Amino acid sequence: MGSEKQGFIWLSGLLFLNIFVLATADVHYYEFSLQESPFTKLCSTKIILALNGSFPGPEIRVRRGDTVSVNVHNQANYAVSLDWEGVEDTIEGSNNTIQPGRNFTYNIELGDEIGTLRWHATSAWAAATVHGAFVILPVANEDYPFPAPTSDQTIILGEWFREELTEANQTIAPGSADAYTINGHPGETYGCSNDTTFEMQVDYQGLYLVRVINAVANETMLFDIEKHRLTIVGQNGTYTNRSFTSSLTLAPGQVIDVLLCPNQNVGRYYITARSSSGRHITNGILRYTTTTTSF
């Protein structure tokens, strides 16, 4: 009898939670335009496929249980489709290819997903530049199961190829990347003075939820922030038990959410991403904007 009563209480709580989420859910509308755009990296310019003219692509940011409508206009010369990795809902027409000059609307109904997911083009070549973060926040007034962050930052580990995308190679997997990027920035390790470096500004003893996405197709990536510890709190759209580490190992497509508490002396610290094969390394900068206050 006791176990039945406990089960009823648990079920009632679950039903209440689902009703609460349903009652507070919103509908979000996004417009994506796929175009062929010139980008300069590694001291040379090439044409890439990009959504809304950005690399990485635009971030989707909603709340748990929301509905998301993404209308994709294909203004490029290549057919494309998008994959919403980690979304539990079956998306009608998600396997359809959007031909040049056409558009398609993805309607996504979120359920229990929470934290960070990713979206990307299904073609391996297109996915190198057509990808982005899918951030799912808690429902309003819903607590995190860990200390609430004061801010958050998405970090996407990507790759860059000097080779142009062509009709012939768009259906095959790319080879080895010529560089890795952090949020589209190659950093200072590739010998090109024009390359930009990603910078994350933080306050001393702030608390940041850092969403790290490995968008590199065929490489496990290692990620760390010099002299800083990280607390893992989520992976691939779900919360996890907290664990502590000085570095992350991310398989291709993996997403890990971590808490970062900047507690070092004011200054600049390297954010480093490298492949497990040791082929390339790229750096960003963690920069303190304030330090400890004296009383």
mmCIF file of C-alpha atoms in Angstrom:
data_model
loop_
_atom_site.group_PDB
_atom_site.id
_atom_site.type_symbol
_atom_site.label_atom_id
_atom_site.label_comp_id
_atom_site.label_asym_id
_atom_site.label_seq_id
_atom_site.Cartn_x
_atom_site.Cartn_y
_atom_site.Cartn_z
ATOM 1 C CA MET A 1 0.000 0.000 0.000
ATOM 2 C CA GLY A 2 2.837 2.346 0.862
ATOM 3 C CA SER A 3 4.576 1.809 -2.484
ATOM 4 C CA GLU A 4 1.297 2.415 -4.347
ATOM 5 C CA LYS A 5 0.822 5.668 -2.468
ATOM 6 C CA GLN A 6 4.371 6.782 -3.267
ATOM 7 C CA GLY A 7 3.838 5.948 -6.935
ATOM 8 C CA PHE A 8 0.632 7.999 -6.986
ATOM 9 C CA ILE A 9 2.415 10.974 -5.463
ATOM 10 C CA TRP A 10 5.229 10.702 -8.021
ATOM 11 C CA LEU A 11 2.765 10.381 -10.898
ATOM 12 C CA SER A 12 0.724 13.320 -9.645
ATOM 13 C CA GLY A 13 3.839 15.456 -9.481
ATOM 14 C CA LEU A 14 4.833 14.427 -12.991
ATOM 15 C CA LEU A 15 1.351 15.208 -14.330
ATOM 16 C CA PHE A 16 1.371 18.571 -12.575
ATOM 17 C CA LEU A 17 4.785 19.389 -14.053
ATOM 18 C CA ASN A 18 3.675 18.490 -17.580
ATOM 19 C CA ILE A 19 0.468 20.534 -17.228
ATOM 20 C CA PHE A 20 2.505 23.460 -15.900
ATOM 21 C CA VAL A 21 4.903 23.291 -18.858
ATOM 22 C CA LEU A 22 1.996 23.058 -21.320
ATOM 23 C CA ALA A 23 0.267 26.064 -19.771
ATOM 24 C CA THR A 24 3.385 28.237 -19.972
ATOM 25 C CA ALA A 25 4.705 27.076 -23.367
ATOM 26 C CA ASP A 26 5.311 29.646 -26.111
ATOM 27 C CA VAL A 27 5.660 29.441 -29.882
ATOM 28 C CA HIS A 28 8.861 30.879 -31.402
ATOM 29 C CA TYR A 29 9.335 31.750 -35.069
ATOM 30 C CA TYR A 30 12.715 31.806 -36.816
ATOM 31 C CA GLU A 31 13.571 32.736 -40.405
ATOM 32 C CA PHE A 32 16.731 31.153 -41.830
ATOM 33 C CA SER A 33 18.143 32.140 -45.225
ATOM 34 C CA LEU A 34 20.739 29.837 -46.759
ATOM 35 C CA GLN A 35 23.169 31.726 -48.989
ATOM 36 C CA GLU A 36 26.608 31.380 -50.519
ATOM 37 C CA SER A 37 28.752 33.931 -48.720
ATOM 38 C CA PRO A 38 32.450 34.914 -48.895
ATOM 39 C CA PHE A 39 34.479 34.345 -45.709
ATOM 40 C CA THR A 40 38.184 35.009 -45.184
ATOM 41 C CA LYS A 41 40.218 32.746 -42.916
ATOM 42 C CA LEU A 42 43.795 31.418 -43.020
ATOM 43 C CA CYS A 43 44.673 34.437 -45.211
ATOM 44 C CA SER A 44 42.427 33.367 -48.092
ATOM 45 C CA THR A 45 38.824 33.968 -49.093
ATOM 46 C CA LYS A 46 36.373 31.263 -50.131
ATOM 47 C CA ILE A 47 32.640 30.900 -50.672
ATOM 48 C CA ILE A 48 30.771 28.896 -48.040
ATOM 49 C CA LEU A 49 27.175 27.956 -47.361
ATOM 50 C CA ALA A 50 25.936 30.031 -44.434
ATOM 51 C CA LEU A 51 22.613 30.632 -42.727
ATOM 52 C CA ASN A 52 21.752 34.301 -42.242
ATOM 53 C CA GLY A 53 25.295 35.170 -43.317
ATOM 54 C CA SER A 54 26.937 33.801 -40.171
ATOM 55 C CA PHE A 55 29.405 31.043 -39.281
ATOM 56 C CA PRO A 56 28.453 29.328 -37.049
ATOM 57 C CA GLY A 57 24.777 29.770 -37.817
ATOM 58 C CA PRO A 58 22.162 31.548 -35.673
ATOM 59 C CA GLU A 59 21.385 30.278 -32.206
ATOM 60 C CA ILE A 60 17.884 29.114 -31.323
ATOM 61 C CA ARG A 61 16.982 30.003 -27.727
ATOM 62 C CA VAL A 62 13.677 28.873 -26.205
ATOM 63 C CA ARG A 63 12.262 27.324 -23.026
ATOM 64 C CA ARG A 64 11.462 23.756 -22.136
ATOM 65 C CA GLY A 65 8.177 22.581 -23.658
ATOM 66 C CA ASP A 66 7.999 25.403 -26.223
ATOM 67 C CA THR A 67 7.137 24.991 -29.891
ATOM 68 C CA VAL A 68 9.671 26.197 -32.470
ATOM 69 C CA SER A 69 8.868 27.047 -36.083
ATOM 70 C CA VAL A 70 11.932 27.438 -38.341
ATOM 71 C CA ASN A 71 11.293 28.544 -41.918
ATOM 72 C CA VAL A 72 14.362 27.837 -44.089
ATOM 73 C CA HIS A 73 14.694 29.695 -47.394
ATOM 74 C CA ASN A 74 17.236 28.116 -49.735
ATOM 75 C CA GLN A 75 18.806 30.951 -51.734
ATOM 76 C CA ALA A 76 21.915 28.937 -52.592
ATOM 77 C CA ASN A 77 22.672 26.690 -55.558
ATOM 78 C CA TYR A 78 22.715 23.481 -53.515
ATOM 79 C CA ALA A 79 19.888 21.423 -52.057
ATOM 80 C CA VAL A 80 19.969 21.174 -48.267
ATOM 81 C CA SER A 81 18.141 19.682 -45.299
ATOM 82 C CA LEU A 82 18.623 20.242 -41.577
ATOM 83 C CA ASP A 83 18.931 17.712 -38.753
ATOM 84 C CA TRP A 84 17.724 18.625 -35.263
ATOM 85 C CA GLU A 85 19.981 16.382 -33.256
ATOM 86 C CA GLY A 86 18.651 15.266 -29.881
ATOM 87 C CA VAL A 87 15.075 16.488 -30.374
ATOM 88 C CA GLU A 88 12.723 13.724 -29.200
ATOM 89 C CA ASP A 89 9.711 14.865 -31.252
ATOM 90 C CA THR A 90 9.201 13.409 -34.729
ATOM 91 C CA ILE A 91 9.475 16.387 -37.077
ATOM 92 C CA GLU A 92 7.181 16.031 -40.062
ATOM 93 C CA GLY A 93 9.079 16.380 -43.332
ATOM 94 C CA SER A 94 12.472 16.467 -41.617
ATOM 95 C CA ASN A 95 13.897 14.132 -44.288
ATOM 96 C CA ASN A 96 12.775 16.412 -47.111
ATOM 97 C CA THR A 97 15.468 18.146 -49.137
ATOM 98 C CA ILE A 98 14.972 21.879 -49.680
ATOM 99 C CA GLN A 99 15.758 22.581 -53.330
ATOM 100 C CA PRO A 100 17.335 25.884 -54.478
ATOM 101 C CA GLY A 101 14.745 28.632 -54.622
ATOM 102 C CA ARG A 102 12.344 26.808 -52.299
ATOM 103 C CA ASN A 103 11.600 26.960 -48.577
ATOM 104 C CA PHE A 104 10.466 24.553 -45.895
ATOM 105 C CA THR A 105 9.205 25.085 -42.335
ATOM 106 C CA TYR A 106 10.327 22.753 -39.546
ATOM 107 C CA ASN A 107 7.773 22.619 -36.717
ATOM 108 C CA ILE A 108 9.349 21.313 -33.532
ATOM 109 C CA GLU A 109 7.431 20.559 -30.344
ATOM 110 C CA LEU A 110 9.814 20.273 -27.417
ATOM 111 C CA GLY A 111 9.150 17.945 -24.518
ATOM 112 C CA ASP A 112 11.577 17.153 -21.708
ATOM 113 C CA GLU A 113 14.705 18.344 -23.521
ATOM 114 C CA ILE A 114 16.684 20.807 -21.397
ATOM 115 C CA GLY A 115 20.099 22.441 -21.707
ATOM 116 C CA THR A 116 21.838 22.418 -25.063
ATOM 117 C CA LEU A 117 21.317 20.612 -28.364
ATOM 118 C CA ARG A 118 22.546 21.380 -31.856
ATOM 119 C CA TRP A 119 21.206 21.610 -35.396
ATOM 120 C CA HIS A 120 23.193 21.101 -38.598
ATOM 121 C CA ALA A 121 22.948 20.395 -42.315
ATOM 122 C CA THR A 122 22.718 16.703 -43.168
ATOM 123 C CA SER A 123 25.339 16.910 -45.933
ATOM 124 C CA ALA A 124 28.810 16.425 -44.424
ATOM 125 C CA TRP A 125 30.338 19.244 -46.465
ATOM 126 C CA ALA A 126 27.501 21.680 -45.793
ATOM 127 C CA ALA A 127 27.474 20.800 -42.076
ATOM 128 C CA ALA A 128 31.026 22.150 -41.733
ATOM 129 C CA THR A 129 29.595 25.687 -41.952
ATOM 130 C CA VAL A 130 25.815 25.204 -41.600
ATOM 131 C CA HIS A 131 25.320 24.427 -37.921
ATOM 132 C CA GLY A 132 24.366 26.121 -34.673
ATOM 133 C CA ALA A 133 23.236 25.782 -31.075
ATOM 134 C CA PHE A 134 19.736 24.924 -29.870
ATOM 135 C CA VAL A 135 19.511 26.304 -26.320
ATOM 136 C CA ILE A 136 16.593 25.163 -24.150
ATOM 137 C CA LEU A 137 16.194 27.148 -20.934
ATOM 138 C CA PRO A 138 14.136 26.106 -17.916
ATOM 139 C CA VAL A 139 10.526 27.225 -17.767
ATOM 140 C CA ALA A 140 10.107 30.656 -16.163
ATOM 141 C CA ASN A 141 10.396 30.394 -12.346
ATOM 142 C CA GLU A 142 11.785 26.849 -12.662
ATOM 143 C CA ASP A 143 15.030 26.329 -10.732
ATOM 144 C CA TYR A 144 18.191 24.785 -12.106
ATOM 145 C CA PRO A 145 19.266 21.594 -10.264
ATOM 146 C CA PHE A 146 22.596 23.356 -9.627
ATOM 147 C CA PRO A 147 23.605 26.897 -8.572
ATOM 148 C CA ALA A 148 21.942 29.366 -10.926
ATOM 149 C CA PRO A 149 24.434 30.916 -13.386
ATOM 150 C CA THR A 150 24.740 34.688 -13.674
ATOM 151 C CA SER A 151 25.296 34.380 -17.427
ATOM 152 C CA ASP A 152 25.867 31.788 -20.124
ATOM 153 C CA GLN A 153 28.109 31.366 -23.161
ATOM 154 C CA THR A 154 27.855 29.019 -26.123
ATOM 155 C CA ILE A 155 31.157 27.730 -27.514
ATOM 156 C CA ILE A 156 31.081 25.810 -30.803
ATOM 157 C CA LEU A 157 34.205 23.923 -31.833
ATOM 158 C CA GLY A 158 34.264 23.882 -35.621
ATOM 159 C CA GLU A 159 36.538 23.147 -38.571
ATOM 160 C CA TRP A 160 37.680 25.048 -41.645
ATOM 161 C CA PHE A 161 38.621 23.729 -45.071
ATOM 162 C CA ARG A 162 40.534 25.678 -47.701
ATOM 163 C CA GLU A 163 38.837 23.632 -50.403
ATOM 164 C CA GLU A 164 35.732 25.110 -52.014
ATOM 165 C CA LEU A 165 32.346 23.401 -51.791
ATOM 166 C CA THR A 166 31.346 22.157 -55.243
ATOM 167 C CA GLU A 167 28.507 20.151 -56.762
ATOM 168 C CA ALA A 168 30.882 17.203 -57.041
ATOM 169 C CA ASN A 169 32.092 17.053 -53.443
ATOM 170 C CA GLN A 170 28.998 18.111 -51.486
ATOM 171 C CA THR A 171 27.765 14.512 -51.138
ATOM 172 C CA ILE A 172 31.009 13.036 -49.798
ATOM 173 C CA ALA A 173 32.614 13.352 -46.398
ATOM 174 C CA PRO A 174 35.371 15.980 -46.221
ATOM 175 C CA GLY A 175 38.931 14.985 -45.435
ATOM 176 C CA SER A 176 41.153 16.465 -42.743
ATOM 177 C CA ALA A 177 40.395 20.042 -41.745
ATOM 178 C CA ASP A 178 42.985 22.757 -42.384
ATOM 179 C CA ALA A 179 42.119 24.450 -39.087
ATOM 180 C CA TYR A 180 39.815 24.274 -36.110
ATOM 181 C CA THR A 181 37.748 27.205 -34.915
ATOM 182 C CA ILE A 182 36.114 28.473 -31.726
ATOM 183 C CA ASN A 183 32.842 30.175 -32.614
ATOM 184 C CA GLY A 184 34.173 30.628 -36.142
ATOM 185 C CA HIS A 185 37.537 32.114 -35.080
ATOM 186 C CA PRO A 186 40.728 30.197 -35.991
ATOM 187 C CA GLY A 187 42.809 32.045 -33.399
ATOM 188 C CA GLU A 188 46.514 32.811 -33.519
ATOM 189 C CA THR A 189 48.060 29.378 -34.071
ATOM 190 C CA TYR A 190 47.852 29.134 -37.876
ATOM 191 C CA GLY A 191 50.332 31.845 -38.863
ATOM 192 C CA CYS A 192 47.882 34.287 -40.431
ATOM 193 C CA SER A 193 47.921 37.751 -38.843
ATOM 194 C CA ASN A 194 44.422 38.490 -40.160
ATOM 195 C CA ASP A 195 42.784 35.610 -38.320
ATOM 196 C CA THR A 196 40.590 36.633 -35.397
ATOM 197 C CA THR A 197 40.547 35.082 -31.921
ATOM 198 C CA PHE A 198 37.453 34.291 -29.871
ATOM 199 C CA GLU A 199 37.319 36.129 -26.541
ATOM 200 C CA MET A 200 35.040 35.488 -23.571
ATOM 201 C CA GLN A 201 34.867 38.237 -20.946
ATOM 202 C CA VAL A 202 34.108 37.262 -17.355
ATOM 203 C CA ASP A 203 33.812 38.834 -13.931
ATOM 204 C CA TYR A 204 35.792 37.560 -10.974
ATOM 205 C CA GLN A 205 33.726 34.986 -9.021
ATOM 206 C CA GLY A 206 30.840 35.167 -11.449
ATOM 207 C CA LEU A 207 29.154 31.891 -12.370
ATOM 208 C CA TYR A 208 28.864 31.021 -16.052
ATOM 209 C CA LEU A 209 27.043 28.198 -17.771
ATOM 210 C CA VAL A 210 29.270 27.338 -20.732
ATOM 211 C CA ARG A 211 27.663 25.255 -23.482
ATOM 212 C CA VAL A 212 30.393 23.441 -25.440
ATOM 213 C CA ILE A 213 29.465 21.848 -28.780
ATOM 214 C CA ASN A 214 31.779 19.699 -30.896
ATOM 215 C CA ALA A 215 30.729 20.417 -34.494
ATOM 216 C CA VAL A 216 33.884 18.779 -35.903
ATOM 217 C CA ALA A 217 32.661 15.857 -38.000
ATOM 218 C CA ASN A 218 35.334 13.208 -37.574
ATOM 219 C CA GLU A 219 37.482 14.210 -34.609
ATOM 220 C CA THR A 220 37.196 13.844 -30.867
ATOM 221 C CA MET A 221 38.062 17.264 -29.449
ATOM 222 C CA LEU A 222 39.785 18.146 -26.171
ATOM 223 C CA PHE A 223 38.764 21.414 -24.513
ATOM 224 C CA ASP A 224 40.143 23.274 -21.508
ATOM 225 C CA ILE A 225 40.508 26.726 -19.984
ATOM 226 C CA GLU A 226 43.945 27.486 -18.564
ATOM 227 C CA LYS A 227 44.086 27.238 -14.730
ATOM 228 C CA HIS A 228 40.311 26.813 -14.395
ATOM 229 C CA ARG A 229 38.200 23.882 -13.235
ATOM 230 C CA LEU A 230 34.879 22.987 -14.859
ATOM 231 C CA THR A 231 31.767 21.417 -13.342
ATOM 232 C CA ILE A 232 29.833 19.211 -15.768
ATOM 233 C CA VAL A 233 26.060 19.646 -15.291
ATOM 234 C CA GLY A 234 24.510 18.451 -18.564
ATOM 235 C CA GLN A 235 25.029 16.586 -21.823
ATOM 236 C CA ASN A 236 23.103 16.398 -25.085
ATOM 237 C CA GLY A 237 19.888 18.032 -23.910
ATOM 238 C CA THR A 238 19.572 16.607 -20.398
ATOM 239 C CA TYR A 239 20.888 17.329 -16.912
ATOM 240 C CA THR A 240 23.506 15.019 -15.418
ATOM 241 C CA ASN A 241 24.983 14.402 -11.992
ATOM 242 C CA ARG A 242 27.611 17.013 -11.282
ATOM 243 C CA SER A 243 31.238 16.050 -11.847
ATOM 244 C CA PHE A 244 34.437 18.064 -11.769
ATOM 245 C CA THR A 245 37.214 18.211 -14.335
ATOM 246 C CA SER A 246 40.002 20.365 -15.714
ATOM 247 C CA SER A 247 39.268 19.409 -19.346
ATOM 248 C CA LEU A 248 36.534 17.999 -21.570
ATOM 249 C CA THR A 249 36.675 15.222 -24.150
ATOM 250 C CA LEU A 250 33.927 15.614 -26.736
ATOM 251 C CA ALA A 251 33.101 12.996 -29.357
ATOM 252 C CA PRO A 252 31.896 14.269 -32.762
ATOM 253 C CA GLY A 253 28.504 15.916 -32.289
ATOM 254 C CA GLN A 254 28.646 15.779 -28.501
ATOM 255 C CA VAL A 255 27.400 18.664 -26.344
ATOM 256 C CA ILE A 256 28.513 19.228 -22.737
ATOM 257 C CA ASP A 257 27.224 21.951 -20.397
ATOM 258 C CA VAL A 258 29.615 23.085 -17.670
ATOM 259 C CA LEU A 259 29.717 25.647 -14.893
ATOM 260 C CA LEU A 260 32.718 27.966 -14.813
ATOM 261 C CA CYS A 261 33.587 30.090 -11.770
ATOM 262 C CA PRO A 262 36.445 32.506 -12.635
ATOM 263 C CA ASN A 263 38.548 32.602 -9.463
ATOM 264 C CA GLN A 264 42.079 33.351 -10.679
ATOM 265 C CA ASN A 265 44.072 36.572 -10.708
ATOM 266 C CA VAL A 266 42.835 39.225 -13.120
ATOM 267 C CA GLY A 267 44.309 38.687 -16.571
ATOM 268 C CA ARG A 268 44.031 36.636 -19.759
ATOM 269 C CA TYR A 269 43.867 32.842 -19.900
ATOM 270 C CA TYR A 270 43.927 30.567 -22.924
ATOM 271 C CA ILE A 271 40.858 28.648 -24.014
ATOM 272 C CA THR A 272 42.242 25.667 -25.936
ATOM 273 C CA ALA A 273 40.658 23.216 -28.361
ATOM 274 C CA ARG A 274 42.700 20.444 -29.943
ATOM 275 C CA SER A 275 41.937 17.203 -31.704
ATOM 276 C CA SER A 276 42.749 13.931 -29.978
ATOM 277 C CA SER A 277 44.863 13.060 -33.029
ATOM 278 C CA GLY A 278 47.003 16.126 -32.349
ATOM 279 C CA ARG A 279 46.551 17.390 -35.895
ATOM 280 C CA HIS A 280 45.682 21.010 -35.037
ATOM 281 C CA ILE A 281 45.190 23.266 -32.041
ATOM 282 C CA THR A 282 43.257 26.510 -31.753
ATOM 283 C CA ASN A 283 43.125 29.067 -28.968
ATOM 284 C CA GLY A 284 40.652 31.581 -27.595
ATOM 285 C CA ILE A 285 40.985 34.007 -24.698
ATOM 286 C CA LEU A 286 39.228 34.157 -21.328
ATOM 287 C CA ARG A 287 39.582 37.759 -20.167
ATOM 288 C CA TYR A 288 38.720 39.031 -16.695
ATOM 289 C CA THR A 289 36.942 42.398 -16.668
ATOM 290 C CA THR A 290 36.916 42.792 -12.886
ATOM 291 C CA THR A 291 38.839 41.338 -9.968
ATOM 292 C CA THR A 292 38.110 40.784 -6.294
ATOM 293 C CA THR A 293 36.762 43.765 -4.355
ATOM 294 C CA SER A 294 38.620 45.041 -1.276
ATOM 295 C CA PHE A 295 36.654 46.156 1.799
#
